[in-house]
Amino acid sequence: MPDARLFAQDPVRRWSEAPAPAGWRELRPEAARSRTRLSLRASPDTRAAQVTEALPGENLEILASEGEWLWGRTVHDGYLGWLRRDGVVDGAWSPDLRVTARRAHAYAGPRVSAPVVAELCWGSGLRRAAGEAVTEQHRVWWLVELPGGEAAWVQSVVCRPEQVTDAADFALDFVGTPYVWGGRSAWGLDCSGLTQLAYAACGRALPRDADQQQAALQRVEQPRRGDLAFFPGHVGLMLDERRMVHANATAMAVTVDVLGEGEYPARLLASLQGYGRWPT
């Protein structure tokens, strides 16, 4: 059976991407992008669980619509969910700037006292707009185009070039970030959202969920820094043979724990399913 998280088929609505069963509507994807951080939900209901999140400017495929909701997927990992129509912009996005700050804001003008017009995060895609940079008290401001087409100002420092070679170092920057089911940014993330982001920062594309990530990696017996540790419904990133950074609902935050030390880490160690390493 196809993975329902990745293959679009709805037997109630009789929708399916190709190949569609006889008599069903065959879905054809249309390119779009997220205007802001955008929840993908399990059903077209604001009270439905968030299954993942699209970051500002991430490309989407829209497959179908129902009222104010769209059914689609995030292009980078193929993950399906329902999105609010007002959070989506038609057409793919080709940004020339990437936000490298873990969290950031865009402003209505080139000064820190200007109103905030958008929340940004690592991985957000922007376009540099025409015009000279503005220097204000030694701060350099760029005029940019947000994914929705709006003009805004960001400090150049939030798009500072970054070369990440250590996924563990990157993940440690998120310690203290709130736990949010389905989240993928420093405004809130879950366990596999953290590991997916950390590997993406190193140029390694991981699937969205912990079980998918486990299947994608090479199983190893002894972990080293940067390997992933897997548990039922949970994943963490190893800092060494015993310490692990992970987003967890026990602390409701990203924390560092030593497997086996303390009540919760002891329970984790007892349920350990194994370690995974990026294939060589």
PDB file of C-alpha atoms in Angstrom:
ATOM      1  CA  MET A   1       0.000   0.000   0.000  1.00  0.00           C
ATOM      2  CA  PRO A   2       1.269   3.513  -0.786  1.00  0.00           C
ATOM      3  CA  ASP A   3       2.229   5.677   2.183  1.00  0.00           C
ATOM      4  CA  ALA A   4      -0.829   7.888   2.812  1.00  0.00           C
ATOM      5  CA  ARG A   5       1.481  10.659   4.038  1.00  0.00           C
ATOM      6  CA  LEU A   6       3.054  10.871   0.593  1.00  0.00           C
ATOM      7  CA  PHE A   7       0.596   9.465  -1.951  1.00  0.00           C
ATOM      8  CA  ALA A   8      -2.555  11.552  -2.428  1.00  0.00           C
ATOM      9  CA  GLN A   9      -5.607   9.328  -2.408  1.00  0.00           C
ATOM     10  CA  ASP A  10      -8.888  10.097  -0.637  1.00  0.00           C
ATOM     11  CA  PRO A  11     -11.456   7.274  -0.874  1.00  0.00           C
ATOM     12  CA  VAL A  12     -14.237   9.405   0.640  1.00  0.00           C
ATOM     13  CA  ARG A  13     -13.888  12.181  -1.929  1.00  0.00           C
ATOM     14  CA  ARG A  14     -12.730   9.697  -4.587  1.00  0.00           C
ATOM     15  CA  TRP A  15      -9.649  11.756  -5.375  1.00  0.00           C
ATOM     16  CA  SER A  16      -6.305  10.292  -6.360  1.00  0.00           C
ATOM     17  CA  GLU A  17      -3.112  11.334  -8.030  1.00  0.00           C
ATOM     18  CA  ALA A  18      -2.084   9.252 -11.016  1.00  0.00           C
ATOM     19  CA  PRO A  19      -2.781   6.467 -11.516  1.00  0.00           C
ATOM     20  CA  ALA A  20      -6.332   7.089 -10.282  1.00  0.00           C
ATOM     21  CA  PRO A  21      -8.831   4.210 -10.011  1.00  0.00           C
ATOM     22  CA  ALA A  22     -11.603   4.149 -12.613  1.00  0.00           C
ATOM     23  CA  GLY A  23     -14.320   6.679 -11.854  1.00  0.00           C
ATOM     24  CA  TRP A  24     -12.139   8.749  -9.512  1.00  0.00           C
ATOM     25  CA  ARG A  25     -10.972  12.309 -10.063  1.00  0.00           C
ATOM     26  CA  GLU A  26      -7.306  12.268 -11.048  1.00  0.00           C
ATOM     27  CA  LEU A  27      -5.424  15.064  -9.289  1.00  0.00           C
ATOM     28  CA  ARG A  28      -2.935  17.197 -11.167  1.00  0.00           C
ATOM     29  CA  PRO A  29      -0.509  19.252  -9.064  1.00  0.00           C
ATOM     30  CA  GLU A  30      -0.198  23.014  -9.474  1.00  0.00           C
ATOM     31  CA  ALA A  31       2.847  24.943  -8.279  1.00  0.00           C
ATOM     32  CA  ALA A  32       2.477  27.285  -5.325  1.00  0.00           C
ATOM     33  CA  ARG A  33       4.395  28.538  -2.315  1.00  0.00           C
ATOM     34  CA  SER A  34       3.737  29.359   1.318  1.00  0.00           C
ATOM     35  CA  ARG A  35       3.179  33.015   2.156  1.00  0.00           C
ATOM     36  CA  THR A  36       4.243  32.580   5.813  1.00  0.00           C
ATOM     37  CA  ARG A  37       4.897  29.715   8.197  1.00  0.00           C
ATOM     38  CA  LEU A  38       1.965  27.589   7.190  1.00  0.00           C
ATOM     39  CA  SER A  39       0.348  24.653   8.963  1.00  0.00           C
ATOM     40  CA  LEU A  40      -0.483  21.525   6.994  1.00  0.00           C
ATOM     41  CA  ARG A  41      -3.290  19.780   8.856  1.00  0.00           C
ATOM     42  CA  ALA A  42      -4.702  16.273   8.949  1.00  0.00           C
ATOM     43  CA  SER A  43      -8.097  17.473   7.717  1.00  0.00           C
ATOM     44  CA  PRO A  44      -9.647  20.757   6.496  1.00  0.00           C
ATOM     45  CA  ASP A  45     -10.351  22.055   9.991  1.00  0.00           C
ATOM     46  CA  THR A  46      -8.415  24.603  12.049  1.00  0.00           C
ATOM     47  CA  ARG A  47      -8.801  22.259  15.042  1.00  0.00           C
ATOM     48  CA  ALA A  48      -7.258  19.306  13.208  1.00  0.00           C
ATOM     49  CA  ALA A  49      -3.746  18.216  14.132  1.00  0.00           C
ATOM     50  CA  GLN A  50      -0.852  19.952  12.407  1.00  0.00           C
ATOM     51  CA  VAL A  51       1.018  17.223  10.534  1.00  0.00           C
ATOM     52  CA  THR A  52       3.861  19.414   9.296  1.00  0.00           C
ATOM     53  CA  GLU A  53       4.671  23.026   8.545  1.00  0.00           C
ATOM     54  CA  ALA A  54       5.809  24.856   5.427  1.00  0.00           C
ATOM     55  CA  LEU A  55       8.371  27.579   6.043  1.00  0.00           C
ATOM     56  CA  PRO A  56       7.974  31.011   4.420  1.00  0.00           C
ATOM     57  CA  GLY A  57       8.645  30.708   0.702  1.00  0.00           C
ATOM     58  CA  GLU A  58       8.804  26.916   0.578  1.00  0.00           C
ATOM     59  CA  ASN A  59       7.407  25.482  -2.621  1.00  0.00           C
ATOM     60  CA  LEU A  60       4.183  23.502  -2.592  1.00  0.00           C
ATOM     61  CA  GLU A  61       2.115  21.341  -4.915  1.00  0.00           C
ATOM     62  CA  ILE A  62      -1.612  21.994  -4.690  1.00  0.00           C
ATOM     63  CA  LEU A  63      -3.742  18.997  -5.658  1.00  0.00           C
ATOM     64  CA  ALA A  64      -7.350  19.921  -4.829  1.00  0.00           C
ATOM     65  CA  SER A  65      -9.512  22.485  -3.066  1.00  0.00           C
ATOM     66  CA  GLU A  66     -12.491  22.412  -0.733  1.00  0.00           C
ATOM     67  CA  GLY A  67     -13.913  25.773   0.302  1.00  0.00           C
ATOM     68  CA  GLU A  68     -11.212  27.797   2.040  1.00  0.00           C
ATOM     69  CA  TRP A  69      -8.899  24.790   2.188  1.00  0.00           C
ATOM     70  CA  LEU A  70      -6.391  23.308  -0.225  1.00  0.00           C
ATOM     71  CA  TRP A  71      -4.996  19.801  -0.265  1.00  0.00           C
ATOM     72  CA  GLY A  72      -1.340  19.736  -1.138  1.00  0.00           C
ATOM     73  CA  ARG A  73       2.201  18.821  -0.214  1.00  0.00           C
ATOM     74  CA  THR A  74       5.542  20.352   0.625  1.00  0.00           C
ATOM     75  CA  VAL A  75       7.799  19.820  -2.392  1.00  0.00           C
ATOM     76  CA  HIS A  76      11.049  19.225  -0.501  1.00  0.00           C
ATOM     77  CA  ASP A  77       9.786  16.052   1.214  1.00  0.00           C
ATOM     78  CA  GLY A  78       6.464  15.273  -0.511  1.00  0.00           C
ATOM     79  CA  TYR A  79       4.446  15.441   2.722  1.00  0.00           C
ATOM     80  CA  LEU A  80       0.677  15.874   2.365  1.00  0.00           C
ATOM     81  CA  GLY A  81      -1.756  17.994   4.341  1.00  0.00           C
ATOM     82  CA  TRP A  82      -4.571  20.518   4.247  1.00  0.00           C
ATOM     83  CA  LEU A  83      -3.626  24.198   4.016  1.00  0.00           C
ATOM     84  CA  ARG A  84      -5.580  27.412   4.436  1.00  0.00           C
ATOM     85  CA  ARG A  85      -6.033  29.075   1.055  1.00  0.00           C
ATOM     86  CA  ASP A  86      -5.046  32.506   2.413  1.00  0.00           C
ATOM     87  CA  GLY A  87      -1.591  31.173   3.338  1.00  0.00           C
ATOM     88  CA  VAL A  88      -0.785  30.055  -0.211  1.00  0.00           C
ATOM     89  CA  VAL A  89       0.450  32.053  -3.209  1.00  0.00           C
ATOM     90  CA  ASP A  90       0.217  30.735  -6.766  1.00  0.00           C
ATOM     91  CA  GLY A  91       3.442  29.870  -8.534  1.00  0.00           C
ATOM     92  CA  ALA A  92       6.775  28.397  -7.490  1.00  0.00           C
ATOM     93  CA  TRP A  93       9.322  30.602  -5.705  1.00  0.00           C
ATOM     94  CA  SER A  94      12.942  31.073  -6.666  1.00  0.00           C
ATOM     95  CA  PRO A  95      14.481  33.142  -3.868  1.00  0.00           C
ATOM     96  CA  ASP A  96      17.932  34.671  -4.059  1.00  0.00           C
ATOM     97  CA  LEU A  97      18.207  35.150  -0.285  1.00  0.00           C
ATOM     98  CA  ARG A  98      17.899  32.572   2.466  1.00  0.00           C
ATOM     99  CA  VAL A  99      17.354  33.430   6.117  1.00  0.00           C
ATOM    100  CA  THR A 100      20.052  31.816   8.253  1.00  0.00           C
ATOM    101  CA  ALA A 101      19.039  33.379  11.570  1.00  0.00           C
ATOM    102  CA  ARG A 102      17.169  30.814  13.614  1.00  0.00           C
ATOM    103  CA  ARG A 103      14.355  33.357  14.112  1.00  0.00           C
ATOM    104  CA  ALA A 104      13.978  36.814  12.600  1.00  0.00           C
ATOM    105  CA  HIS A 105      11.519  39.534  11.663  1.00  0.00           C
ATOM    106  CA  ALA A 106      10.846  41.628   8.579  1.00  0.00           C
ATOM    107  CA  TYR A 107      10.025  45.283   9.126  1.00  0.00           C
ATOM    108  CA  ALA A 108       7.970  47.975   7.452  1.00  0.00           C
ATOM    109  CA  GLY A 109      11.015  50.262   7.265  1.00  0.00           C
ATOM    110  CA  PRO A 110      14.800  50.214   7.645  1.00  0.00           C
ATOM    111  CA  ARG A 111      14.905  50.764  11.409  1.00  0.00           C
ATOM    112  CA  VAL A 112      14.414  48.593  14.464  1.00  0.00           C
ATOM    113  CA  SER A 113      11.516  50.757  15.677  1.00  0.00           C
ATOM    114  CA  ALA A 114       9.504  50.128  12.499  1.00  0.00           C
ATOM    115  CA  PRO A 115       6.488  47.830  12.741  1.00  0.00           C
ATOM    116  CA  VAL A 116       7.138  44.109  12.311  1.00  0.00           C
ATOM    117  CA  VAL A 117       5.366  42.861   9.192  1.00  0.00           C
ATOM    118  CA  ALA A 118       6.439  39.196   9.095  1.00  0.00           C
ATOM    119  CA  GLU A 119       7.997  36.445  11.163  1.00  0.00           C
ATOM    120  CA  LEU A 120      10.898  34.645   9.497  1.00  0.00           C
ATOM    121  CA  CYS A 121      12.988  31.631  10.407  1.00  0.00           C
ATOM    122  CA  TRP A 122      15.943  29.603   9.190  1.00  0.00           C
ATOM    123  CA  GLY A 123      15.286  28.461   5.643  1.00  0.00           C
ATOM    124  CA  SER A 124      12.818  31.212   4.726  1.00  0.00           C
ATOM    125  CA  GLY A 125      13.172  32.303   1.099  1.00  0.00           C
ATOM    126  CA  LEU A 126      13.292  35.992   0.149  1.00  0.00           C
ATOM    127  CA  ARG A 127      14.150  38.040  -2.912  1.00  0.00           C
ATOM    128  CA  ARG A 128      16.394  41.086  -2.834  1.00  0.00           C
ATOM    129  CA  ALA A 129      14.447  44.064  -4.171  1.00  0.00           C
ATOM    130  CA  ALA A 130      15.897  46.858  -6.288  1.00  0.00           C
ATOM    131  CA  GLY A 131      17.445  49.713  -4.383  1.00  0.00           C
ATOM    132  CA  GLU A 132      20.472  50.577  -2.307  1.00  0.00           C
ATOM    133  CA  ALA A 133      21.089  49.151   1.123  1.00  0.00           C
ATOM    134  CA  VAL A 134      20.343  51.546   3.978  1.00  0.00           C
ATOM    135  CA  THR A 135      22.777  51.936   6.848  1.00  0.00           C
ATOM    136  CA  GLU A 136      21.214  52.945  10.154  1.00  0.00           C
ATOM    137  CA  GLN A 137      23.486  53.232  13.200  1.00  0.00           C
ATOM    138  CA  HIS A 138      25.949  50.771  11.624  1.00  0.00           C
ATOM    139  CA  ARG A 139      23.133  48.328  10.848  1.00  0.00           C
ATOM    140  CA  VAL A 140      22.720  47.392   7.179  1.00  0.00           C
ATOM    141  CA  TRP A 141      19.163  47.017   5.920  1.00  0.00           C
ATOM    142  CA  TRP A 142      18.034  45.390   2.683  1.00  0.00           C
ATOM    143  CA  LEU A 143      14.748  45.944   0.901  1.00  0.00           C
ATOM    144  CA  VAL A 144      13.304  42.515   0.101  1.00  0.00           C
ATOM    145  CA  GLU A 145      10.278  40.894  -1.437  1.00  0.00           C
ATOM    146  CA  LEU A 146       8.479  38.493   0.863  1.00  0.00           C
ATOM    147  CA  PRO A 147       7.036  35.244  -0.575  1.00  0.00           C
ATOM    148  CA  GLY A 148       3.603  36.840  -0.781  1.00  0.00           C
ATOM    149  CA  GLY A 149       4.971  39.676  -2.919  1.00  0.00           C
ATOM    150  CA  GLU A 150       4.975  42.313  -0.173  1.00  0.00           C
ATOM    151  CA  ALA A 151       7.937  44.647   0.253  1.00  0.00           C
ATOM    152  CA  ALA A 152       9.724  44.642   3.603  1.00  0.00           C
ATOM    153  CA  TRP A 153      13.076  45.380   5.204  1.00  0.00           C
ATOM    154  CA  VAL A 154      15.460  42.953   6.886  1.00  0.00           C
ATOM    155  CA  GLN A 155      18.855  43.445   8.412  1.00  0.00           C
ATOM    156  CA  SER A 156      21.510  41.823   6.264  1.00  0.00           C
ATOM    157  CA  VAL A 157      22.779  39.886   9.276  1.00  0.00           C
ATOM    158  CA  VAL A 158      19.714  37.611   9.246  1.00  0.00           C
ATOM    159  CA  CYS A 159      20.764  36.348   5.795  1.00  0.00           C
ATOM    160  CA  ARG A 160      24.445  36.023   6.634  1.00  0.00           C
ATOM    161  CA  PRO A 161      26.100  33.197   4.610  1.00  0.00           C
ATOM    162  CA  GLU A 162      26.372  30.042   6.661  1.00  0.00           C
ATOM    163  CA  GLN A 163      28.185  26.780   6.050  1.00  0.00           C
ATOM    164  CA  VAL A 164      27.007  24.034   8.372  1.00  0.00           C
ATOM    165  CA  THR A 165      29.146  20.908   8.597  1.00  0.00           C
ATOM    166  CA  ASP A 166      28.020  19.592  11.991  1.00  0.00           C
ATOM    167  CA  ALA A 167      24.323  18.749  12.348  1.00  0.00           C
ATOM    168  CA  ALA A 168      24.761  18.433  16.114  1.00  0.00           C
ATOM    169  CA  ASP A 169      26.080  21.992  16.464  1.00  0.00           C
ATOM    170  CA  PHE A 170      23.158  23.255  14.409  1.00  0.00           C
ATOM    171  CA  ALA A 171      20.632  21.355  16.533  1.00  0.00           C
ATOM    172  CA  LEU A 172      22.140  22.736  19.737  1.00  0.00           C
ATOM    173  CA  ASP A 173      21.196  26.242  18.580  1.00  0.00           C
ATOM    174  CA  PHE A 174      17.558  25.195  19.124  1.00  0.00           C
ATOM    175  CA  VAL A 175      17.899  24.206  22.798  1.00  0.00           C
ATOM    176  CA  GLY A 176      15.017  25.830  24.660  1.00  0.00           C
ATOM    177  CA  THR A 177      12.827  26.113  21.557  1.00  0.00           C
ATOM    178  CA  PRO A 178       9.222  25.212  22.423  1.00  0.00           C
ATOM    179  CA  TYR A 179       7.922  21.790  21.410  1.00  0.00           C
ATOM    180  CA  VAL A 180       5.132  22.055  18.817  1.00  0.00           C
ATOM    181  CA  TRP A 181       3.634  18.994  17.165  1.00  0.00           C
ATOM    182  CA  GLY A 182       4.336  19.233  13.422  1.00  0.00           C
ATOM    183  CA  GLY A 183       6.540  22.324  13.803  1.00  0.00           C
ATOM    184  CA  ARG A 184       9.685  22.883  11.747  1.00  0.00           C
ATOM    185  CA  SER A 185      11.185  26.157  12.923  1.00  0.00           C
ATOM    186  CA  ALA A 186      12.736  27.913  15.907  1.00  0.00           C
ATOM    187  CA  TRP A 187       9.280  29.287  16.680  1.00  0.00           C
ATOM    188  CA  GLY A 188       8.346  25.699  17.628  1.00  0.00           C
ATOM    189  CA  LEU A 189       9.182  22.219  16.375  1.00  0.00           C
ATOM    190  CA  ASP A 190       8.834  18.519  17.066  1.00  0.00           C
ATOM    191  CA  CYS A 191      11.417  15.741  17.265  1.00  0.00           C
ATOM    192  CA  SER A 192      11.625  14.844  13.587  1.00  0.00           C
ATOM    193  CA  GLY A 193      11.253  18.480  12.599  1.00  0.00           C
ATOM    194  CA  LEU A 194      14.480  19.223  14.474  1.00  0.00           C
ATOM    195  CA  THR A 195      16.412  16.340  12.929  1.00  0.00           C
ATOM    196  CA  GLN A 196      15.105  17.126   9.451  1.00  0.00           C
ATOM    197  CA  LEU A 197      16.194  20.770   9.798  1.00  0.00           C
ATOM    198  CA  ALA A 198      19.618  19.859  11.197  1.00  0.00           C
ATOM    199  CA  TYR A 199      20.344  17.470   8.350  1.00  0.00           C
ATOM    200  CA  ALA A 200      18.962  19.938   5.773  1.00  0.00           C
ATOM    201  CA  ALA A 201      21.401  22.564   7.068  1.00  0.00           C
ATOM    202  CA  CYS A 202      24.198  20.137   6.097  1.00  0.00           C
ATOM    203  CA  GLY A 203      22.700  19.543   2.655  1.00  0.00           C
ATOM    204  CA  ARG A 204      21.162  16.183   3.574  1.00  0.00           C
ATOM    205  CA  ALA A 205      17.488  15.707   2.696  1.00  0.00           C
ATOM    206  CA  LEU A 206      15.669  13.592   5.284  1.00  0.00           C
ATOM    207  CA  PRO A 207      12.003  12.566   5.136  1.00  0.00           C
ATOM    208  CA  ARG A 208       9.574  14.208   7.554  1.00  0.00           C
ATOM    209  CA  ASP A 209       8.668  11.603  10.187  1.00  0.00           C
ATOM    210  CA  ALA A 210      10.819   9.573  12.581  1.00  0.00           C
ATOM    211  CA  ASP A 211       9.931   6.187  11.068  1.00  0.00           C
ATOM    212  CA  GLN A 212      10.670   7.491   7.564  1.00  0.00           C
ATOM    213  CA  GLN A 213      14.004   8.860   8.743  1.00  0.00           C
ATOM    214  CA  GLN A 214      14.863   5.532  10.372  1.00  0.00           C
ATOM    215  CA  ALA A 215      14.164   3.721   7.106  1.00  0.00           C
ATOM    216  CA  ALA A 216      16.292   6.213   5.151  1.00  0.00           C
ATOM    217  CA  LEU A 217      19.431   5.884   7.271  1.00  0.00           C
ATOM    218  CA  GLN A 218      22.004   3.142   7.649  1.00  0.00           C
ATOM    219  CA  ARG A 219      21.587   1.244  10.909  1.00  0.00           C
ATOM    220  CA  VAL A 220      24.643   1.286  13.188  1.00  0.00           C
ATOM    221  CA  GLU A 221      25.293  -0.361  16.539  1.00  0.00           C
ATOM    222  CA  GLN A 222      27.503   2.280  18.153  1.00  0.00           C
ATOM    223  CA  PRO A 223      26.495   5.927  17.698  1.00  0.00           C
ATOM    224  CA  ARG A 224      28.752   8.852  17.042  1.00  0.00           C
ATOM    225  CA  ARG A 225      28.141  12.584  16.854  1.00  0.00           C
ATOM    226  CA  GLY A 226      25.490  13.413  14.262  1.00  0.00           C
ATOM    227  CA  ASP A 227      23.801   9.998  14.218  1.00  0.00           C
ATOM    228  CA  LEU A 228      20.101   9.725  14.993  1.00  0.00           C
ATOM    229  CA  ALA A 229      18.636   7.639  17.818  1.00  0.00           C
ATOM    230  CA  PHE A 230      15.212   6.103  17.300  1.00  0.00           C
ATOM    231  CA  PHE A 231      12.490   5.224  19.788  1.00  0.00           C
ATOM    232  CA  PRO A 232       8.781   4.419  19.331  1.00  0.00           C
ATOM    233  CA  GLY A 233       7.408   7.609  17.782  1.00  0.00           C
ATOM    234  CA  HIS A 234      10.489   9.637  18.650  1.00  0.00           C
ATOM    235  CA  VAL A 235      13.920  10.586  17.320  1.00  0.00           C
ATOM    236  CA  GLY A 236      16.906  12.485  18.690  1.00  0.00           C
ATOM    237  CA  LEU A 237      20.310  13.581  17.440  1.00  0.00           C
ATOM    238  CA  MET A 238      23.355  12.177  19.196  1.00  0.00           C
ATOM    239  CA  LEU A 239      26.074  14.531  20.461  1.00  0.00           C
ATOM    240  CA  ASP A 240      28.343  11.623  21.402  1.00  0.00           C
ATOM    241  CA  GLU A 241      27.798   8.014  22.488  1.00  0.00           C
ATOM    242  CA  ARG A 242      25.309   8.935  25.228  1.00  0.00           C
ATOM    243  CA  ARG A 243      24.216  12.578  25.042  1.00  0.00           C
ATOM    244  CA  MET A 244      21.305  13.440  22.788  1.00  0.00           C
ATOM    245  CA  VAL A 245      19.616  16.688  21.752  1.00  0.00           C
ATOM    246  CA  HIS A 246      15.931  16.300  20.979  1.00  0.00           C
ATOM    247  CA  ALA A 247      12.620  18.136  20.866  1.00  0.00           C
ATOM    248  CA  ASN A 248      10.376  16.373  23.341  1.00  0.00           C
ATOM    249  CA  ALA A 249       6.925  16.746  24.835  1.00  0.00           C
ATOM    250  CA  THR A 250       8.168  15.746  28.304  1.00  0.00           C
ATOM    251  CA  ALA A 251      10.065  19.025  28.684  1.00  0.00           C
ATOM    252  CA  MET A 252       7.892  20.741  26.034  1.00  0.00           C
ATOM    253  CA  ALA A 253      11.147  22.045  24.588  1.00  0.00           C
ATOM    254  CA  VAL A 254      14.401  21.073  22.907  1.00  0.00           C
ATOM    255  CA  THR A 255      16.699  19.657  25.577  1.00  0.00           C
ATOM    256  CA  VAL A 256      19.952  17.756  25.948  1.00  0.00           C
ATOM    257  CA  ASP A 257      19.685  14.469  27.847  1.00  0.00           C
ATOM    258  CA  VAL A 258      22.072  11.662  28.719  1.00  0.00           C
ATOM    259  CA  LEU A 259      20.495   8.339  27.798  1.00  0.00           C
ATOM    260  CA  GLY A 260      19.965   6.294  30.952  1.00  0.00           C
ATOM    261  CA  GLU A 261      20.487   9.149  33.426  1.00  0.00           C
ATOM    262  CA  GLY A 262      17.258  10.280  35.079  1.00  0.00           C
ATOM    263  CA  GLU A 263      13.709   8.969  34.886  1.00  0.00           C
ATOM    264  CA  TYR A 264      12.830  10.099  31.362  1.00  0.00           C
ATOM    265  CA  PRO A 265      16.238   9.306  29.771  1.00  0.00           C
ATOM    266  CA  ALA A 266      16.095   5.879  31.425  1.00  0.00           C
ATOM    267  CA  ARG A 267      12.723   5.202  29.831  1.00  0.00           C
ATOM    268  CA  LEU A 268      14.091   6.351  26.503  1.00  0.00           C
ATOM    269  CA  LEU A 269      17.097   4.028  26.740  1.00  0.00           C
ATOM    270  CA  ALA A 270      14.847   1.085  27.617  1.00  0.00           C
ATOM    271  CA  SER A 271      12.787   1.719  24.451  1.00  0.00           C
ATOM    272  CA  LEU A 272      15.731   2.398  22.117  1.00  0.00           C
ATOM    273  CA  GLN A 273      15.175   0.877  18.667  1.00  0.00           C
ATOM    274  CA  GLY A 274      18.620   1.625  17.295  1.00  0.00           C
ATOM    275  CA  TYR A 275      20.776   4.280  15.674  1.00  0.00           C
ATOM    276  CA  GLY A 276      20.890   5.583  12.130  1.00  0.00           C
ATOM    277  CA  ARG A 277      23.731   7.161  10.139  1.00  0.00           C
ATOM    278  CA  TRP A 278      23.718   9.027   6.860  1.00  0.00           C
ATOM    279  CA  PRO A 279      24.712   6.469   4.197  1.00  0.00           C
ATOM    280  CA  THR A 280      28.322   6.719   3.049  1.00  0.00           C
TER     281      THR A 280
END
